[in-house]
PDB file as gemmi writes it, atoms N, CA and C in Angstrom:
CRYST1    1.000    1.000    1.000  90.00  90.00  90.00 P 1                      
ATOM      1  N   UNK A   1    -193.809 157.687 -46.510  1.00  0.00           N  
ATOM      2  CA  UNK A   1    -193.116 156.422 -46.349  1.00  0.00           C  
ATOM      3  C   UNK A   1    -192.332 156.138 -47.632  1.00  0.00           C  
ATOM      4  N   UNK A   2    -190.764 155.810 -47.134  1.00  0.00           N  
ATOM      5  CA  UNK A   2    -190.394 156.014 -48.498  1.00  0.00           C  
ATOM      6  C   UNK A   2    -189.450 154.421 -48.255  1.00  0.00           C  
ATOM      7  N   UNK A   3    -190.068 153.950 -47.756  1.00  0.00           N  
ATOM      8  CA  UNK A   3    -189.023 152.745 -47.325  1.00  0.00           C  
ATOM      9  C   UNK A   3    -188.626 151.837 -48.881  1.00  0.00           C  
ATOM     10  N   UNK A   4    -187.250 151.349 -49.030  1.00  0.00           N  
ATOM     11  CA  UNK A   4    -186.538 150.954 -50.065  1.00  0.00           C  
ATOM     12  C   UNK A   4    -186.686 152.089 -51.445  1.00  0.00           C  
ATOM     13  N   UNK A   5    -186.926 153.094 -51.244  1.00  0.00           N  
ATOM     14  CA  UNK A   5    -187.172 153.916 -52.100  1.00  0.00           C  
ATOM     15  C   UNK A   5    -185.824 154.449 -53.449  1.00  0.00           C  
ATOM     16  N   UNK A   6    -185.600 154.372 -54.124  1.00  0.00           N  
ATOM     17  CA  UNK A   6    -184.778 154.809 -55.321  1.00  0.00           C  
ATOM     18  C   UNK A   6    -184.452 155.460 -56.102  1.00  0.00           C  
ATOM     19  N   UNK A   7    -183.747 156.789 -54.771  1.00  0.00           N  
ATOM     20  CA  UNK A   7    -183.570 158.295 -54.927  1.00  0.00           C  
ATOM     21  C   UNK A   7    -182.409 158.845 -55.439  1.00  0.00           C  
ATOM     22  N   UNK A   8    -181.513 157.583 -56.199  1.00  0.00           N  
ATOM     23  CA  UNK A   8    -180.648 157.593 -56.699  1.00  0.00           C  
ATOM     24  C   UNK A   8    -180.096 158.966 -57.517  1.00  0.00           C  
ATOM     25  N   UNK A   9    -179.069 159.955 -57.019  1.00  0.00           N  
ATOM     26  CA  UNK A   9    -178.321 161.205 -57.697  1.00  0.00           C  
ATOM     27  C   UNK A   9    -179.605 162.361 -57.802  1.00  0.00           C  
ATOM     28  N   UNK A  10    -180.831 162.301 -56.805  1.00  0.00           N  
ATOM     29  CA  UNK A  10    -181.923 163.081 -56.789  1.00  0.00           C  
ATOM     30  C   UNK A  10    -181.221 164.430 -55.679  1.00  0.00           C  
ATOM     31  N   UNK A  11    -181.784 165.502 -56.291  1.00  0.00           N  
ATOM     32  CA  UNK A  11    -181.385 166.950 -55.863  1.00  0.00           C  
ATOM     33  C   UNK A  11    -182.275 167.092 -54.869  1.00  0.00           C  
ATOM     34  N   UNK A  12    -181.406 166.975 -53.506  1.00  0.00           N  
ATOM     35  CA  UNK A  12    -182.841 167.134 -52.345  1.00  0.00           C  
ATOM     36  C   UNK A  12    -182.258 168.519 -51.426  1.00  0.00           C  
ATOM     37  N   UNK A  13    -181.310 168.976 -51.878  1.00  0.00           N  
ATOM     38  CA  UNK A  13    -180.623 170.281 -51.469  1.00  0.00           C  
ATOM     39  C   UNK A  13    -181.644 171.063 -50.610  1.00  0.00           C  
ATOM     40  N   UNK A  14    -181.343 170.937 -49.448  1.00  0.00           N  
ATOM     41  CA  UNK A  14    -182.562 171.651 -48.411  1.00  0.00           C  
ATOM     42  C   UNK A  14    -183.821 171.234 -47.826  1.00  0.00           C  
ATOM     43  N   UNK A  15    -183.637 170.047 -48.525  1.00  0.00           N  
ATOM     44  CA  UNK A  15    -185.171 168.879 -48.315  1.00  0.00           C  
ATOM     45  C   UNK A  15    -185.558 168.907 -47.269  1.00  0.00           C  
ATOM     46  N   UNK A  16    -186.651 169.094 -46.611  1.00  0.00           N  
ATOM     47  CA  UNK A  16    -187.578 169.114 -44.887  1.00  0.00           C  
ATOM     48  C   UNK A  16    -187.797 167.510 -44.771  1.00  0.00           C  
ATOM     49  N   UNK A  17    -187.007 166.305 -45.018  1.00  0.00           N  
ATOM     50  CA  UNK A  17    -187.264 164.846 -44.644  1.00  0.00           C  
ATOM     51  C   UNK A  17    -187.660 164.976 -42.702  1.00  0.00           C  
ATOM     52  N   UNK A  18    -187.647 165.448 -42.136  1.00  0.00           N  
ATOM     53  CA  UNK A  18    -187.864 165.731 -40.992  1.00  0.00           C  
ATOM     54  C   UNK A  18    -188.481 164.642 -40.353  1.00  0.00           C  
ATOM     55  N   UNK A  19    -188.262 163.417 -39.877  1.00  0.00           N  
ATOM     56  CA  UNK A  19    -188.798 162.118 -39.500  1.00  0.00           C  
ATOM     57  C   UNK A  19    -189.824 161.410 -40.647  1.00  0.00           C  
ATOM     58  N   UNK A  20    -188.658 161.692 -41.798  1.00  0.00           N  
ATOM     59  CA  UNK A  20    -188.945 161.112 -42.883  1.00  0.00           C  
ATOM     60  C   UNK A  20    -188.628 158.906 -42.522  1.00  0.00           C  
ATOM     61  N   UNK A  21    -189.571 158.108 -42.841  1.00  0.00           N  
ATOM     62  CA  UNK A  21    -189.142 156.781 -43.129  1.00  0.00           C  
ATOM     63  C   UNK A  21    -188.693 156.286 -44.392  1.00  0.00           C  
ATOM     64  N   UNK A  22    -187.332 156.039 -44.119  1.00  0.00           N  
ATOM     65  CA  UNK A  22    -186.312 155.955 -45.604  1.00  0.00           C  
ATOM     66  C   UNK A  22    -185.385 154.784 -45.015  1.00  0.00           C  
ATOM     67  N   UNK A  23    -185.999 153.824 -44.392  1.00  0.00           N  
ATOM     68  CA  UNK A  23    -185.105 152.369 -44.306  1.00  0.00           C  
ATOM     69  C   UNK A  23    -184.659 151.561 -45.944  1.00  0.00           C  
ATOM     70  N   UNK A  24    -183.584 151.376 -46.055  1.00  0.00           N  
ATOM     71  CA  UNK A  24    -183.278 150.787 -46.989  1.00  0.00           C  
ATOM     72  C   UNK A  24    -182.948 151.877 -48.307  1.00  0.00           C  
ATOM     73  N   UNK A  25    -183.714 153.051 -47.969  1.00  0.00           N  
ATOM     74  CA  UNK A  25    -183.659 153.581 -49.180  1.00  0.00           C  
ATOM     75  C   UNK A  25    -181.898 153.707 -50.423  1.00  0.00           C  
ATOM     76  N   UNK A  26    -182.425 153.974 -51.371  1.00  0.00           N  
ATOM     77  CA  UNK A  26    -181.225 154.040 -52.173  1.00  0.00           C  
ATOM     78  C   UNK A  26    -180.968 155.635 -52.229  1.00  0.00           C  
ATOM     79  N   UNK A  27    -180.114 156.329 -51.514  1.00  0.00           N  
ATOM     80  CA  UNK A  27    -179.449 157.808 -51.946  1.00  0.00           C  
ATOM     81  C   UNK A  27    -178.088 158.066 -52.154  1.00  0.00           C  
ATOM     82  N   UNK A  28    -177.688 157.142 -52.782  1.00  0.00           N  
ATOM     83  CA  UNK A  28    -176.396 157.131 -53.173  1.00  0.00           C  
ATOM     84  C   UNK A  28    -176.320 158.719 -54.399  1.00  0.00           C  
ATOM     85  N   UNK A  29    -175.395 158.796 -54.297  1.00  0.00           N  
ATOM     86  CA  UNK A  29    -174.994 160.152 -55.086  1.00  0.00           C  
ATOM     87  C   UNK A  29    -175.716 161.426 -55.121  1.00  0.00           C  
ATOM     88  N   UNK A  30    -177.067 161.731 -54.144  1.00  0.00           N  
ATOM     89  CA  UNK A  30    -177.579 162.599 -54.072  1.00  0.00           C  
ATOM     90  C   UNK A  30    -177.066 163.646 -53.454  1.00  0.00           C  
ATOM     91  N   UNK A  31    -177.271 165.071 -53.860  1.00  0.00           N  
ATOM     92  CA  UNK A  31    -177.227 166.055 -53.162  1.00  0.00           C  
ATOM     93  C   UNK A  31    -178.273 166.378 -52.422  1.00  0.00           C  
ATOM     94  N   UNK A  32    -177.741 165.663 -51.139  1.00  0.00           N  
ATOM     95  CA  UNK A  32    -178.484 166.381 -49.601  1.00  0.00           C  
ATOM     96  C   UNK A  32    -177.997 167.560 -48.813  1.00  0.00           C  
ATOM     97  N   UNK A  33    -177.040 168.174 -49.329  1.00  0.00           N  
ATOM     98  CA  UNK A  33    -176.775 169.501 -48.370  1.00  0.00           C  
ATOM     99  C   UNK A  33    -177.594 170.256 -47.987  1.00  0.00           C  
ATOM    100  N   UNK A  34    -177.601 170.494 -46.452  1.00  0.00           N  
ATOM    101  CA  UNK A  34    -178.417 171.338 -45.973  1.00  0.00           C  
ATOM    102  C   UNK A  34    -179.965 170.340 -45.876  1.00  0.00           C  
ATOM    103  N   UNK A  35    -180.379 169.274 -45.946  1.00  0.00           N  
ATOM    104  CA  UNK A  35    -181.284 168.899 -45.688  1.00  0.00           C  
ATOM    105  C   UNK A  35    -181.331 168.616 -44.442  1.00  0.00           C  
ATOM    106  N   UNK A  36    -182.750 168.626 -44.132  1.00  0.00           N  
ATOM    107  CA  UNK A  36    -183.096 167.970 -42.411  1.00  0.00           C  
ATOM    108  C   UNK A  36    -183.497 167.182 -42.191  1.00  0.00           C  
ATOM    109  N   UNK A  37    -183.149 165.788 -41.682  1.00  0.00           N  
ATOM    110  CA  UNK A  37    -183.208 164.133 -41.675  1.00  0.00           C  
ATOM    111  C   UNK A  37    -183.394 164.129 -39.795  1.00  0.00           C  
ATOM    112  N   UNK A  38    -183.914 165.313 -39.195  1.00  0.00           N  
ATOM    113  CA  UNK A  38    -183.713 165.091 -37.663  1.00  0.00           C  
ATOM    114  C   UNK A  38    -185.150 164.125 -37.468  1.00  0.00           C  
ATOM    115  N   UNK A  39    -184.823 163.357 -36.552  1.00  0.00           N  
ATOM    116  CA  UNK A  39    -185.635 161.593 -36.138  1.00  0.00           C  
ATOM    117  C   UNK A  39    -186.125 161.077 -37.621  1.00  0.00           C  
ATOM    118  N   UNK A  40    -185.186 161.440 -38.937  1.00  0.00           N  
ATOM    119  CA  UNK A  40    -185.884 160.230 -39.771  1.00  0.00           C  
ATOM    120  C   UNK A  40    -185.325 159.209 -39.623  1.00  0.00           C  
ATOM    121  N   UNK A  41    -185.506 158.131 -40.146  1.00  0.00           N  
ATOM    122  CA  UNK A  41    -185.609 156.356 -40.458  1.00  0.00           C  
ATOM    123  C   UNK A  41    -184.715 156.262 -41.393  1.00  0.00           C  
ATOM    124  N   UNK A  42    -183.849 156.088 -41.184  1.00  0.00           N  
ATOM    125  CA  UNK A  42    -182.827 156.092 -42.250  1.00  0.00           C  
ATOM    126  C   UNK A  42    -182.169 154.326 -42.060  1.00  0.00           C  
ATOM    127  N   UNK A  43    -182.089 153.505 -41.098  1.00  0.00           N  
ATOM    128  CA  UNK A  43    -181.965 152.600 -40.843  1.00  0.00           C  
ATOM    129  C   UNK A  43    -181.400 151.554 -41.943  1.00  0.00           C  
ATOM    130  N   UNK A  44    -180.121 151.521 -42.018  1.00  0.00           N  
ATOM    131  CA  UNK A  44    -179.946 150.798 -43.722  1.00  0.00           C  
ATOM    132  C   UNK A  44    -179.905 150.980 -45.416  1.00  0.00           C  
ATOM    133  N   UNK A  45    -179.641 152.217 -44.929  1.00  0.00           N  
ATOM    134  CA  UNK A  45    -180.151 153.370 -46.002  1.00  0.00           C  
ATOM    135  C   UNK A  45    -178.735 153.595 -46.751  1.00  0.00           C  
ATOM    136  N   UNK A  46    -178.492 154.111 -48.024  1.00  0.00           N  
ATOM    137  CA  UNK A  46    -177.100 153.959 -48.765  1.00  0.00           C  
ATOM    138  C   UNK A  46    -176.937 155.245 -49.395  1.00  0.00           C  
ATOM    139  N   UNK A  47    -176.155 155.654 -48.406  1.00  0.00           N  
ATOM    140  CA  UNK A  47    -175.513 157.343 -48.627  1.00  0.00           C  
ATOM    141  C   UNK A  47    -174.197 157.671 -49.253  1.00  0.00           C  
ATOM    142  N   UNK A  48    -173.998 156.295 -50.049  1.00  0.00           N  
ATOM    143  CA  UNK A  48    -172.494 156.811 -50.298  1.00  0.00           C  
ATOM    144  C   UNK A  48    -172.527 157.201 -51.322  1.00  0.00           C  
ATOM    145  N   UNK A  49    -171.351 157.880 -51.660  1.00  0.00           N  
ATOM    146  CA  UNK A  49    -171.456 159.395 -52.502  1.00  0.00           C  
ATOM    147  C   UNK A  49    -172.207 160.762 -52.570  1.00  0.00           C  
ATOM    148  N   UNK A  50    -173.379 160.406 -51.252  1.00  0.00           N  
ATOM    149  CA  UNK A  50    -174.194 161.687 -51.287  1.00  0.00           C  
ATOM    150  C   UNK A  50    -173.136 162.905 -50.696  1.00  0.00           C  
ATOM    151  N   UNK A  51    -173.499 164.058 -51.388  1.00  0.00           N  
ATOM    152  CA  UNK A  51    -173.003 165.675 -50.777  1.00  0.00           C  
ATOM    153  C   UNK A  51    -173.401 165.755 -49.439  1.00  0.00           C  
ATOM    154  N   UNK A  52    -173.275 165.920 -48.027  1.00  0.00           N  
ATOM    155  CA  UNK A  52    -174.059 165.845 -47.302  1.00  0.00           C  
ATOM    156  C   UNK A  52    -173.520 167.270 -46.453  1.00  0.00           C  
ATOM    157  N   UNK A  53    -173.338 168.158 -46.487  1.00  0.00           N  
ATOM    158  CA  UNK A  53    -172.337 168.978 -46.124  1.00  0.00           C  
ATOM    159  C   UNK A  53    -173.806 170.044 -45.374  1.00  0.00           C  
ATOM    160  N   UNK A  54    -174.041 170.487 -44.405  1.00  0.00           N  
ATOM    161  CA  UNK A  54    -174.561 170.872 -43.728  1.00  0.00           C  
ATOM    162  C   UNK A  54    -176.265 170.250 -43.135  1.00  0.00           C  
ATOM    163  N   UNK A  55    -176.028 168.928 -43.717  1.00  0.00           N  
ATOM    164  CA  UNK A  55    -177.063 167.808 -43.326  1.00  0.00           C  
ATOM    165  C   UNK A  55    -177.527 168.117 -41.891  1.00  0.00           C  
ATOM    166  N   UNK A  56    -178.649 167.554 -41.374  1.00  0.00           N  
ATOM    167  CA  UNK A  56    -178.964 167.704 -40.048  1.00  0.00           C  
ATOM    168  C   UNK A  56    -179.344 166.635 -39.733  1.00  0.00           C  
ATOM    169  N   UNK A  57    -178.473 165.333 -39.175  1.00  0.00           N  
ATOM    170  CA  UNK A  57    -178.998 164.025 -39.071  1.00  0.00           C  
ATOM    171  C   UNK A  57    -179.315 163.865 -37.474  1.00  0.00           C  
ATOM    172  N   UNK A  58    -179.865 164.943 -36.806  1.00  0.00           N  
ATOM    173  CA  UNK A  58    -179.754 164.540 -34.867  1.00  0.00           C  
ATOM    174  C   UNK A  58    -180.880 163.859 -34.951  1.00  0.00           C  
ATOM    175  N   UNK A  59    -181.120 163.020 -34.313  1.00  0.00           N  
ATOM    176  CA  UNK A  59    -182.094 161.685 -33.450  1.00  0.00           C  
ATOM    177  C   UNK A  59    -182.214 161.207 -34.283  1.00  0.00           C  
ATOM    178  N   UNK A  60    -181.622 161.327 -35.813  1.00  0.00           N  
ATOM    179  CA  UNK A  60    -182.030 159.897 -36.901  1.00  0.00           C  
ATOM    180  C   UNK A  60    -181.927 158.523 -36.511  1.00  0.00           C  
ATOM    181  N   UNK A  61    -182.482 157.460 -37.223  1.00  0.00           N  
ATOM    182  CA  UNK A  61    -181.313 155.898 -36.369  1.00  0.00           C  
ATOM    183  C   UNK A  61    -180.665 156.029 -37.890  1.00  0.00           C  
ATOM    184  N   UNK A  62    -179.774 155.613 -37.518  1.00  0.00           N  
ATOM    185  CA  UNK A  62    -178.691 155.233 -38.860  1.00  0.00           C  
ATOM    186  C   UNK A  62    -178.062 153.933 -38.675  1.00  0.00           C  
ATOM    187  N   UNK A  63    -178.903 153.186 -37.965  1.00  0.00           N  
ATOM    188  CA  UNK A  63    -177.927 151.818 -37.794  1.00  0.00           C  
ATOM    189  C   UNK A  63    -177.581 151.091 -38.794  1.00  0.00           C  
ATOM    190  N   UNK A  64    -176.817 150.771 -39.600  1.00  0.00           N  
ATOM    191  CA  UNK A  64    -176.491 150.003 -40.581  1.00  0.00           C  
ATOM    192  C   UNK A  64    -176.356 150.846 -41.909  1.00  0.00           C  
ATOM    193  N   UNK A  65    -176.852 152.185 -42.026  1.00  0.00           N  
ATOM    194  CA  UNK A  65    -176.747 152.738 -43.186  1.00  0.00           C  
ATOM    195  C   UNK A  65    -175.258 153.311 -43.211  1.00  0.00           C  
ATOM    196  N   UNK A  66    -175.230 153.760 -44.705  1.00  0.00           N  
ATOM    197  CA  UNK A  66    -173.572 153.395 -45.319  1.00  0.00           C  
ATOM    198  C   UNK A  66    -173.254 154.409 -46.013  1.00  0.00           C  
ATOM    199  N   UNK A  67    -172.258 155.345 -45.974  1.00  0.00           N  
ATOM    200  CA  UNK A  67    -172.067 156.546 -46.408  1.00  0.00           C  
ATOM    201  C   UNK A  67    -172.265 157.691 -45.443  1.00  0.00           C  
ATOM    202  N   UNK A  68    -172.296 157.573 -44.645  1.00  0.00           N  
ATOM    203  CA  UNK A  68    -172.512 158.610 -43.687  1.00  0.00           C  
ATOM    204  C   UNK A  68    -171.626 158.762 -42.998  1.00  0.00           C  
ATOM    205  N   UNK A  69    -171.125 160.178 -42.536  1.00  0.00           N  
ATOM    206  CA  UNK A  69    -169.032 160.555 -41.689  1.00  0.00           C  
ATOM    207  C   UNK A  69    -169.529 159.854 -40.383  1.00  0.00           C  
ATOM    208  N   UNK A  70    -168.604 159.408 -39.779  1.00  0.00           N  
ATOM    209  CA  UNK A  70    -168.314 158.563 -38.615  1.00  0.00           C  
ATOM    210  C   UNK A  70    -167.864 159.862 -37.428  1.00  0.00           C  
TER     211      UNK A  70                                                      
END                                                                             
């Protein structure tokens, strides 16, 4: 449980978050490439500036979180 968590410019390059709970969290500027976020909680969560370039976000909720391609 990583809810409001403050992962700020943290190297998660390949990370298994795999229905990780990360509502609110702070990941602004992190390198997430290639991580797997499939059914995490991301719900409000602040992705801008993260690397996200082969991310795997399927069944995440992302409602309200910010930084993420449209």
């Amino acid at each position: 449980n990583l809810r409001r968590a403050d992962l700020q410019g943290a190297n998660l390059t390949g990370a298994d978050l795999s229905f990780a709970n990360l509502p609110g969290a702070d990941l602004r500027n992190c390198n997430l490439e290639k991580a797997n976020f499939k059914g995490a909680n991301l719900i409000k969560a602040d992705l801008t500036g993260a690397k996200l370039e082969g991310a795997d976000f399927s069944e995440a909720l992302v409602e309200g979180a910010l930084g993420l391609p449209h």
